[in-house]
């Protein structure tokens, strides 16, 4: 079994209670950090740990913290991105529901490091029942003196609140999230300025994913060196993988970065293999936005090496033959899956979730869905394949935020790796799967 | 801004909650409380946001009505038309589709004799197909109010719906209360 950082005690049904969390060593890092470490020392530790943003982009967390504008006279803010909405990803919900204090502890440490006295957890509105769990846990932390004025006599104060979204995938993009937290439509902002300079209420702000923040207590407790020992190369530490689709054991698994895709997919410790009597057709390894890969390319790189569950190995070969670790949403499809239908389903998702600000995304997502429907229901022409490729290329890189890319990549990769299936849909004038 | 004459207002309990939420944001940034307050308003005023309700919320937060309308129309959880007493939202995205969400939706359409997006003639149930609910490992999934129902089968759906018919299930309840 690999190292467990976030899920070590998660089988304890009472872990959500502060007392139980403390029995398992919870909140021990506060004493150390707030009394013996300076904020800059914590930032340095996080930098050295190699921890990368677990929301999907994989940007080094310590570096992001280092960008905070210290010269600004404005207050600093920490915002937790709990707007988990990437199809195939359901780890943050699980983490907040079962281990809310890990997130709270991580946010206290991060706020101290960033000199923020107010922090918000922006949680997707559908998860109100998790919001209630978080509010209870926060109330417990206030009662213990871990939140509020002068925490543990350190002179540092922090208020922490939970804020619900209301059903908009785009608010997972950090500048859209900030707009939404300000009570506006979730339209992403142009960058620069980046949030570290001008974020919430135009003040220096760091936005971090739930899993990222929940990892901080372990790093403070055990040190960056211990953390960096886990994993391979620039993919340090552990990662929560959400496994779904046609597998024997769907669920959430904390892996040490670096296990092989083959082991993750087929070992009983993890997915337990493709469901009985079926064979692997394709995998979307990092949430619906990343390129889909056929069975051979997900298990081995083009050079024939074992593909690993790391940022680097999954992207080996670029988009020609690789994909991305993304948010760790691992969606497995067996031979009964129609790639065209699946791509159309995601195209509908992105059309629905496009905020409408940028024409290429607003118009392009709608066109892609309509054209894919011609393949699925009949009426597609030979030139429609190139038309889809053309539209996807015109969206990619031409929008304010990455939703455009996220909508374009699934379509482009489906055609790249499963062109014959699109052609067969044209020949048969519609879908031939059950 | 002048308080308009309005026939609606939050219950004292809700008003207390609303005021508590407004204080979570820095002075002058009360607009931040708009989404949580719209959630509470939708629950309290029949499951949807009528123009009258939105105007009331605008007054509370000292916003222009348009500032509330433009937000309410952006987010898919806000209903801008009346809905049934119990809104059933079935996830239809990727992993749920791979694991039979389509059958669950068809089953419910048949059971209620309505199409997705419609409400039963008695006003009891509204059926929706929604995008990813972040519960793909327990697909297929549906949400009713703030409850998640996972690992659905047609049998499980029948059981739930029969129970809801008997108990007069309401999906729009104050989301801050269990």
XYZ file of C-alpha atoms in Angstrom:
612
model
C 0.000 0.000 0.000
C 1.237 3.458 -0.795
C 1.550 6.392 1.554
C -1.712 7.991 2.641
C -1.767 11.658 3.540
C -5.354 12.752 3.064
C -7.149 9.470 3.567
C -5.063 7.763 6.260
C -7.883 7.883 8.828
C -10.796 8.332 6.456
C -12.350 4.984 7.342
C -13.088 6.417 10.803
C -16.777 7.376 10.490
C -16.339 10.159 13.066
C -13.333 11.829 11.469
C -15.508 14.848 10.665
C -15.657 15.621 14.393
C -12.871 17.852 15.674
C -12.207 15.717 18.722
C -11.697 12.600 16.621
C -9.622 14.469 14.068
C -7.395 15.651 16.910
C -7.036 12.110 18.257
C -5.557 11.247 14.872
C -3.023 14.050 15.187
C -5.139 16.803 13.643
C -4.385 20.480 14.300
C -0.909 19.600 15.612
C 0.636 21.732 12.870
C -0.892 24.963 14.215
C 1.235 25.045 17.323
C 4.370 24.498 15.237
C 3.512 26.901 12.441
C 1.956 29.807 14.306
C 4.502 29.852 17.110
C 7.740 28.590 15.634
C 7.604 29.435 11.942
C 7.373 32.704 10.060
C 4.883 33.010 7.207
C 7.761 33.082 4.724
C 9.173 29.867 6.142
C 5.886 28.136 5.459
C 5.792 29.447 1.895
C 9.347 28.174 1.480
C 8.426 24.737 2.823
C 5.517 24.474 0.405
C 7.783 25.552 -2.450
C 10.353 22.906 -1.563
C 7.724 20.185 -1.196
C 6.998 20.437 -4.913
C 3.238 20.395 -4.200
C 1.282 21.298 -7.337
C -2.288 22.561 -7.585
C -4.641 19.603 -7.386
C -7.588 21.291 -9.088
C -6.319 20.421 -12.539
C -3.731 22.910 -13.710
C -0.882 21.441 -11.638
C 0.730 24.834 -11.036
C 3.330 24.812 -8.206
C 1.470 25.921 -5.068
C 4.424 27.557 -3.307
C 5.203 29.609 -6.388
C 1.566 30.766 -6.564
C 1.797 31.858 -2.929
C 5.051 33.636 -3.695
C 3.267 35.882 -6.204
C 1.099 37.522 -3.536
C 1.619 41.267 -3.680
C 3.240 42.068 -0.345
C 3.553 45.773 -1.116
C -0.182 46.191 -1.404
C -1.881 48.048 1.453
C -5.044 46.068 0.830
C -6.053 43.055 2.902
C -5.103 39.639 1.543
C -7.595 36.861 0.963
C -7.413 33.105 0.734
C -10.177 31.397 -1.210
C -10.640 27.660 -1.379
C -11.933 26.437 -4.705
C -14.464 23.763 -3.756
C -16.499 24.268 -6.922
C -15.781 20.724 -8.022
C -17.560 20.334 -11.344
C -15.194 18.726 -13.821
C -17.046 15.640 -15.067
C -15.329 12.550 -13.712
C -14.053 14.333 -10.598
C -15.603 13.800 -7.166
C -12.679 13.750 -4.743
C -13.180 17.148 -3.096
C -16.762 16.350 -2.155
C -15.528 13.156 -0.477
C -12.657 14.886 1.278
C -14.820 17.725 2.641
C -17.554 15.349 3.699
C -15.294 12.863 5.515
C -12.314 14.992 6.536
C -13.438 18.645 6.724
C -10.936 19.575 9.417
C -7.969 18.754 7.175
C -9.193 21.488 4.851
C -9.813 23.915 7.711
C -6.395 23.243 9.227
C -4.779 23.695 5.824
C -6.617 26.979 5.333
C -5.453 28.317 8.698
C -1.849 27.513 7.755
C -2.184 28.960 4.270
C -3.866 32.116 5.570
C -1.055 32.591 8.090
C 1.531 32.102 5.339
C -0.261 34.587 3.089
C -1.092 37.081 5.832
C -4.811 36.748 5.155
C -7.299 37.370 7.941
C -10.380 36.394 5.990
C -10.838 33.240 3.991
C -13.722 31.724 2.071
C -14.559 28.240 0.896
C -16.452 28.577 -2.383
C -18.400 25.327 -2.648
C -20.679 24.350 -5.491
C -24.297 25.073 -4.617
C -25.454 21.530 -5.275
C -23.398 20.456 -2.279
C -25.352 22.303 0.406
C -25.290 19.202 2.573
C -21.483 19.356 2.519
C -21.646 23.094 3.227
C -23.550 22.246 6.419
C -20.874 19.713 7.406
C -18.194 22.358 6.840
C -20.075 24.989 8.839
C -20.366 22.602 11.780
C -16.659 21.815 11.602
C -15.811 25.523 11.376
C -17.959 26.215 14.447
C -16.023 23.504 16.314
C -12.727 25.089 15.259
C -13.893 28.516 16.496
C -14.936 26.989 19.826
C -11.461 25.491 20.235
C -9.767 28.782 19.442
C -8.308 27.555 16.132
C -10.249 30.259 14.294
C -11.156 33.794 15.300
C -9.078 36.336 17.197
C -5.505 35.692 18.285
C -5.301 31.996 17.425
C -3.450 30.045 20.138
C -2.109 33.329 21.454
C -0.046 33.826 18.318
C -1.459 37.215 17.485
C -2.748 35.847 14.191
C -6.502 36.105 13.550
C -8.619 34.452 10.915
C -12.284 34.316 10.000
C -13.366 31.482 7.737
C -16.705 31.240 5.923
C -18.367 28.921 3.448
C -19.946 30.455 0.361
C -22.229 28.500 -2.017
C -22.166 28.776 -5.787
C -25.339 28.141 -7.749
C -24.669 25.706 -10.566
C -22.056 27.077 -12.942
C -19.060 24.947 -13.957
C -17.243 28.072 -15.098
C -16.928 29.253 -11.493
C -14.257 26.595 -11.025
C -12.039 28.936 -13.063
C -10.412 31.105 -10.422
C -11.264 34.546 -11.755
C -14.861 33.514 -12.508
C -15.013 32.150 -8.970
C -13.882 35.520 -7.628
C -16.518 37.349 -9.693
C -19.128 34.939 -8.378
C -17.951 35.402 -4.798
C -18.442 39.127 -5.318
C -22.096 38.441 -6.153
C -21.826 38.717 -9.924
C -22.173 36.521 -12.988
C -19.321 34.042 -13.251
C -17.535 35.666 -16.175
C -13.768 35.012 -16.114
C -11.517 38.063 -15.987
C -8.693 38.900 -18.313
C -5.294 38.039 -16.858
C -3.074 39.849 -15.985
C -3.625 41.131 -13.408
C -3.487 37.757 -11.696
C -5.465 37.266 -8.474
C -2.259 37.357 -6.408
C -2.082 41.046 -7.341
C -5.738 41.891 -7.857
C -8.258 39.243 -6.903
C -11.218 39.332 -4.534
C -12.409 42.946 -4.138
C -9.292 43.845 -6.175
C -7.120 42.728 -3.264
C -4.227 40.234 -3.365
C -5.849 36.789 -3.350
C -4.784 33.179 -3.586
C -7.258 30.608 -4.853
C -6.358 26.975 -4.091
C -8.156 23.682 -4.565
C -9.535 21.697 -1.583
C -7.082 18.820 -1.963
C -4.124 21.202 -2.268
C -5.003 23.000 0.955
C -5.790 19.800 2.851
C -2.247 18.600 2.101
C -0.551 21.580 3.780
C -0.834 20.315 7.401
C 1.098 17.149 6.498
C 3.847 19.179 4.846
C 4.141 21.464 7.873
C 4.156 18.489 10.270
C 6.590 16.272 8.398
C 8.611 18.772 6.409
C 8.986 19.410 2.723
C 11.755 16.851 2.315
C 9.573 13.985 3.498
C 6.813 15.093 1.146
C 9.144 15.412 -1.817
C 10.361 11.856 -1.229
C 6.929 10.601 -2.234
C 6.292 10.480 -5.965
C 8.567 10.731 -8.957
C 10.475 13.727 -10.300
C 8.333 16.860 -10.458
C 5.242 14.885 -9.507
C 5.715 14.792 -5.746
C 3.344 13.558 -3.101
C 0.042 11.766 -3.310
C -3.002 12.490 -5.441
C -6.648 11.639 -5.049
C -7.903 9.911 -8.165
C -11.637 9.728 -8.844
C -12.252 6.512 -10.744
C -15.516 6.039 -12.628
C -17.041 4.369 -15.654
C -16.827 0.726 -16.623
C -14.640 -0.605 -13.818
C -15.182 -3.098 -11.023
C -14.445 -0.726 -8.148
C -15.343 2.884 -8.899
C -14.350 5.245 -6.105
C -11.688 7.576 -4.763
C -8.138 6.364 -4.359
C -5.180 8.173 -2.874
C -2.154 7.113 -4.891
C 1.502 7.920 -4.624
C 2.205 9.739 -7.869
C 4.161 7.319 -10.016
C 2.131 4.095 -9.877
C 1.634 2.711 -13.364
C -1.661 3.258 -15.134
C -1.815 -0.505 -15.599
C -1.588 -1.095 -11.863
C -4.102 1.638 -11.087
C -6.581 0.281 -13.590
C -6.157 -3.432 -12.995
C -5.017 -3.937 -9.408
C -7.667 -4.907 -6.862
C -6.274 -2.239 -4.581
C -7.601 0.351 -7.014
C -10.062 0.100 -9.923
C -10.050 -3.691 -9.990
C -10.015 -3.868 -13.781
C -12.618 -3.324 -16.474
C -16.009 -4.812 -15.548
C -16.413 -8.550 -16.027
C -16.648 -9.847 -19.558
C -15.569 -6.594 -21.154
C -12.393 -5.107 -22.536
C -10.768 -1.685 -22.261
C -11.520 0.702 -25.090
C -10.483 4.147 -23.887
C -9.687 6.247 -20.825
C -10.124 9.924 -20.040
C -7.429 10.196 -17.392
C -7.802 13.654 -15.892
C -11.413 14.809 -16.038
C -13.569 15.373 -19.104
C -11.445 18.262 -20.405
C -8.312 16.261 -21.145
C -7.766 14.303 -24.356
C -9.235 10.791 -24.483
C -6.723 8.021 -25.142
C -7.315 4.573 -26.630
C -6.366 1.471 -24.594
C -2.874 1.022 -26.048
C -1.812 4.650 -25.539
C -3.114 4.962 -21.989
C -1.193 1.898 -20.835
C 2.053 2.589 -22.747
C 3.604 5.719 -24.168
C 4.253 5.858 -27.890
C 7.850 4.884 -27.148
C 6.542 1.712 -25.491
C 7.279 2.693 -21.889
C 4.821 2.034 -19.082
C 2.573 5.036 -18.635
C 2.688 6.328 -15.044
C 0.162 8.270 -13.032
C 2.257 11.461 -13.006
C 1.877 14.872 -14.609
C 4.857 14.176 -16.883
C 4.190 10.604 -17.959
C 0.529 11.151 -18.796
C 1.446 14.115 -20.983
C 4.343 12.286 -22.645
C 4.022 12.571 -26.407
C 2.055 15.814 -26.238
C -1.485 15.698 -27.539
C -0.449 13.484 -30.467
C -0.205 10.442 -28.206
C -0.554 11.734 -24.648
C -3.025 13.450 -22.342
C -2.925 15.148 -18.904
C -3.297 14.220 -15.235
C -5.650 17.196 -14.830
C -7.934 16.887 -11.821
C -7.449 13.129 -11.616
C -10.907 12.268 -12.928
C -10.213 8.817 -14.372
C -13.105 7.764 -16.626
C -12.873 4.261 -18.050
C -14.789 3.118 -21.125
C -15.166 -0.452 -22.339
C -15.879 -1.734 -25.857
C -19.632 -1.068 -25.566
C -18.987 2.692 -25.478
C -19.768 4.797 -28.528
C -17.021 7.403 -28.669
C -19.166 9.707 -30.795
C -22.025 9.644 -28.293
C -19.668 10.175 -25.398
C -18.003 13.111 -27.153
C -21.404 14.588 -27.976
C -22.382 14.278 -24.318
C -19.335 16.271 -23.223
C -19.862 18.768 -26.063
C -23.358 19.397 -24.700
C -21.860 19.883 -21.249
C -19.410 22.533 -22.476
C -22.048 24.295 -24.558
C -24.256 24.450 -21.464
C -21.416 25.700 -19.256
C -19.869 28.278 -21.597
C -20.368 31.684 -19.955
C -20.910 33.281 -23.352
C -18.305 36.016 -23.042
C -16.026 34.912 -25.905
C -17.526 34.244 -29.330
C -15.285 31.281 -30.253
C -16.429 29.366 -27.169
C -20.059 30.544 -27.110
C -20.657 29.802 -30.803
C -18.122 27.025 -31.269
C -19.376 24.793 -28.448
C -22.879 25.031 -29.828
C -21.769 24.196 -33.382
C -19.715 21.233 -32.189
C -22.664 19.775 -30.296
C -24.956 20.183 -33.308
C -22.492 18.597 -35.726
C -21.792 15.707 -33.355
C -25.548 15.156 -33.150
C -25.543 14.676 -36.946
C -23.039 11.831 -36.528
C -25.042 10.267 -33.724
C -28.560 10.668 -35.145
C -27.843 10.752 -38.875
C -27.154 13.386 -41.492
C -23.388 13.835 -41.121
C -21.402 14.401 -44.310
C -17.806 13.372 -45.041
C -16.582 16.954 -44.628
C -18.093 17.210 -41.132
C -15.060 15.517 -39.586
C -12.742 18.251 -40.848
C -15.326 20.857 -39.926
C -15.226 19.669 -36.305
C -11.430 19.752 -36.291
C -11.517 23.234 -37.776
C -13.975 24.540 -35.158
C -11.994 23.004 -32.308
C -8.814 24.683 -33.595
C -10.580 28.014 -33.789
C -11.745 27.775 -30.183
C -8.450 26.543 -28.724
C -6.302 29.381 -27.420
C -8.759 32.046 -28.533
C -10.714 32.565 -25.348
C -10.242 34.470 -22.084
C -10.285 31.336 -19.938
C -9.418 27.653 -20.474
C -13.035 26.499 -20.884
C -12.583 26.936 -24.616
C -9.605 24.584 -24.650
C -11.450 22.189 -22.360
C -14.306 22.034 -24.863
C -12.040 21.688 -27.899
C -9.667 18.979 -26.670
C -12.178 16.141 -26.134
C -13.535 16.599 -29.655
C -10.128 16.915 -31.319
C -8.735 13.882 -29.452
C -11.774 11.719 -30.179
C -11.280 12.355 -33.897
C -7.497 11.914 -33.641
C -7.761 8.463 -32.069
C -11.166 7.180 -33.204
C -11.582 8.662 -36.693
C -12.802 5.305 -38.037
C -15.757 5.423 -35.665
C -16.772 8.841 -36.953
C -16.475 7.586 -40.547
C -18.574 4.531 -39.723
C -21.270 6.794 -38.261
C -21.352 8.649 -41.599
C -21.556 5.416 -43.621
C -24.367 4.011 -41.459
C -26.069 7.403 -41.175
C -26.123 7.329 -37.389
C -25.098 5.404 -34.331
C -24.640 1.641 -34.552
C -23.966 1.018 -30.867
C -26.693 -0.280 -28.641
C -32.319 53.249 -1.601
C -35.984 53.596 -0.718
C -37.740 50.506 0.506
C -40.384 49.600 -2.057
C -43.835 48.486 -1.105
C -43.709 44.784 -1.382
C -46.081 42.118 -0.235
C -43.393 39.577 0.516
C -40.779 39.312 3.180
C -38.570 36.671 4.759
C -39.694 34.991 7.961
C -37.955 36.374 11.081
C -35.719 33.261 11.222
C -34.666 33.613 7.601
C -34.096 37.323 8.023
C -31.795 36.604 10.940
C -29.888 34.072 8.826
C -29.688 36.520 5.926
C -28.272 39.239 8.163
C -25.767 36.820 9.619
C -24.615 35.877 6.101
C -24.318 39.504 4.975
C -21.877 40.129 7.852
C -19.506 37.476 6.503
C -18.327 39.901 3.839
C -16.370 43.116 4.334
C -18.240 46.356 4.799
C -19.401 47.727 1.483
C -19.181 44.287 -0.140
C -22.643 43.084 0.879
C -23.349 42.203 -2.721
C -21.252 39.075 -2.099
C -24.180 37.682 -0.132
C -26.367 37.611 -3.237
C -26.029 33.919 -4.158
C -26.648 32.531 -0.654
C -29.613 34.878 -0.200
C -31.120 33.897 -3.541
C -30.849 30.242 -2.454
C -32.716 31.013 0.757
C -35.287 33.110 -1.107
C -35.929 30.391 -3.647
C -36.487 27.867 -0.875
C -38.784 30.149 1.094
C -40.869 31.530 -1.761
C -42.125 28.402 -3.499
C -39.022 27.030 -5.214
C -38.537 29.754 -7.788
C -37.481 33.380 -8.098
C -40.334 35.542 -9.306
C -39.523 39.120 -10.349
C -41.180 40.211 -7.113
C -38.846 38.009 -5.053
C -35.795 39.246 -6.960
C -36.866 42.868 -6.411
C -37.229 42.151 -2.704
C -33.688 40.684 -2.567
C -32.392 43.692 -4.512
C -33.930 45.981 -1.900
C -32.418 44.007 0.948
C -28.923 44.274 -0.511
C -29.338 47.820 -1.849
C -28.831 46.624 -5.404
C -30.573 47.592 -8.622
C -33.108 44.961 -9.698
C -31.099 44.377 -12.888
C -28.071 43.429 -10.787
C -30.105 40.620 -9.268
C -31.778 39.559 -12.544
C -28.460 39.283 -14.392
C -27.102 37.009 -11.688
C -30.235 34.902 -11.245
C -30.351 34.205 -14.988
C -26.703 33.119 -15.098
C -26.804 30.262 -12.585
C -28.626 27.055 -13.420
C -29.784 26.351 -9.861
C -32.110 29.342 -9.874
C -35.567 28.691 -11.273
C -37.108 31.617 -13.077
C -40.424 29.876 -13.569
C -42.638 27.970 -11.151
C -41.640 24.363 -10.466
C -43.284 21.370 -8.847
C -43.161 20.721 -5.129
C -40.406 18.179 -5.612
C -37.774 18.827 -8.261
C -35.900 15.688 -9.301
C -32.580 16.376 -11.008
C -30.901 13.441 -12.704
C -27.276 13.811 -13.766
C -26.882 13.203 -17.496
C -23.152 13.859 -17.945
C -20.407 11.437 -19.112
C -19.836 8.884 -16.353
C -23.521 8.851 -15.331
C -24.478 8.311 -18.969
C -21.974 5.436 -19.212
C -23.681 3.844 -16.211
C -27.317 4.085 -17.205
C -28.493 7.646 -16.510
C -30.407 7.518 -19.791
C -32.514 4.599 -18.545
C -33.213 6.337 -15.246
C -34.400 9.442 -17.067
C -36.597 7.421 -19.446
C -38.006 5.480 -16.523
C -38.970 8.666 -14.690
C -40.468 10.189 -17.841
C -42.645 7.113 -18.207
C -43.516 6.963 -14.525
C -44.651 10.584 -14.415
C -45.851 10.652 -18.023
C -43.932 13.881 -18.631
C -40.798 14.866 -20.540
C -37.577 16.165 -19.041
C -38.109 19.793 -18.075
C -41.832 19.352 -17.392
C -43.950 19.247 -14.250
C -46.672 16.696 -13.508
C -50.193 18.133 -13.991
C -50.861 17.879 -10.229
C -47.837 20.139 -9.624
C -46.088 17.572 -7.457
C -42.970 16.639 -9.449
C -40.650 18.404 -11.875
C -38.146 16.256 -13.775
C -34.809 17.686 -14.880
C -31.685 16.356 -16.524
C -28.703 18.276 -15.154
C -24.956 18.403 -15.703
C -22.296 16.693 -13.579
C -23.142 16.503 -9.867
C -19.599 15.423 -8.860
C -20.645 11.940 -7.766
C -19.426 9.938 -10.785
C -18.135 7.026 -8.707
C -21.651 6.231 -7.538
C -23.357 6.796 -10.890
C -26.127 7.132 -11.829
C -27.033 9.921 -9.460
C -29.881 12.320 -8.795
C -30.342 15.297 -6.549
C -33.539 16.331 -4.781
C -33.222 19.571 -2.865
C -30.000 19.171 -0.920
C -30.152 15.352 -0.919
C -28.063 13.149 -3.180
C -29.328 9.708 -4.197
C -26.627 7.516 -5.667
C -26.072 4.122 -7.298
C -29.556 4.383 -8.762
C -31.484 1.523 -10.311
C -35.014 1.727 -11.659
C -36.156 -0.254 -8.587
C -34.477 2.160 -6.206
C -36.024 5.103 -8.059
C -39.479 3.504 -7.788
C -39.034 3.015 -4.075
C -37.961 6.612 -3.536
C -40.688 8.123 -5.691
C -43.401 5.986 -4.087
C -42.203 7.134 -0.703
C -42.134 10.770 -1.818
C -45.670 10.492 -3.175
C -46.862 9.253 0.205
C -44.997 11.800 2.334
C -45.648 14.796 0.055
C -41.971 15.472 -0.584
C -40.835 19.086 -0.873
C -37.463 19.792 -2.430
C -37.273 23.505 -1.695
C -36.387 23.777 1.960
C -33.968 26.163 3.653
C -30.620 24.779 2.490
C -28.902 25.880 5.708
C -31.101 23.587 7.807
C -30.954 19.812 7.863
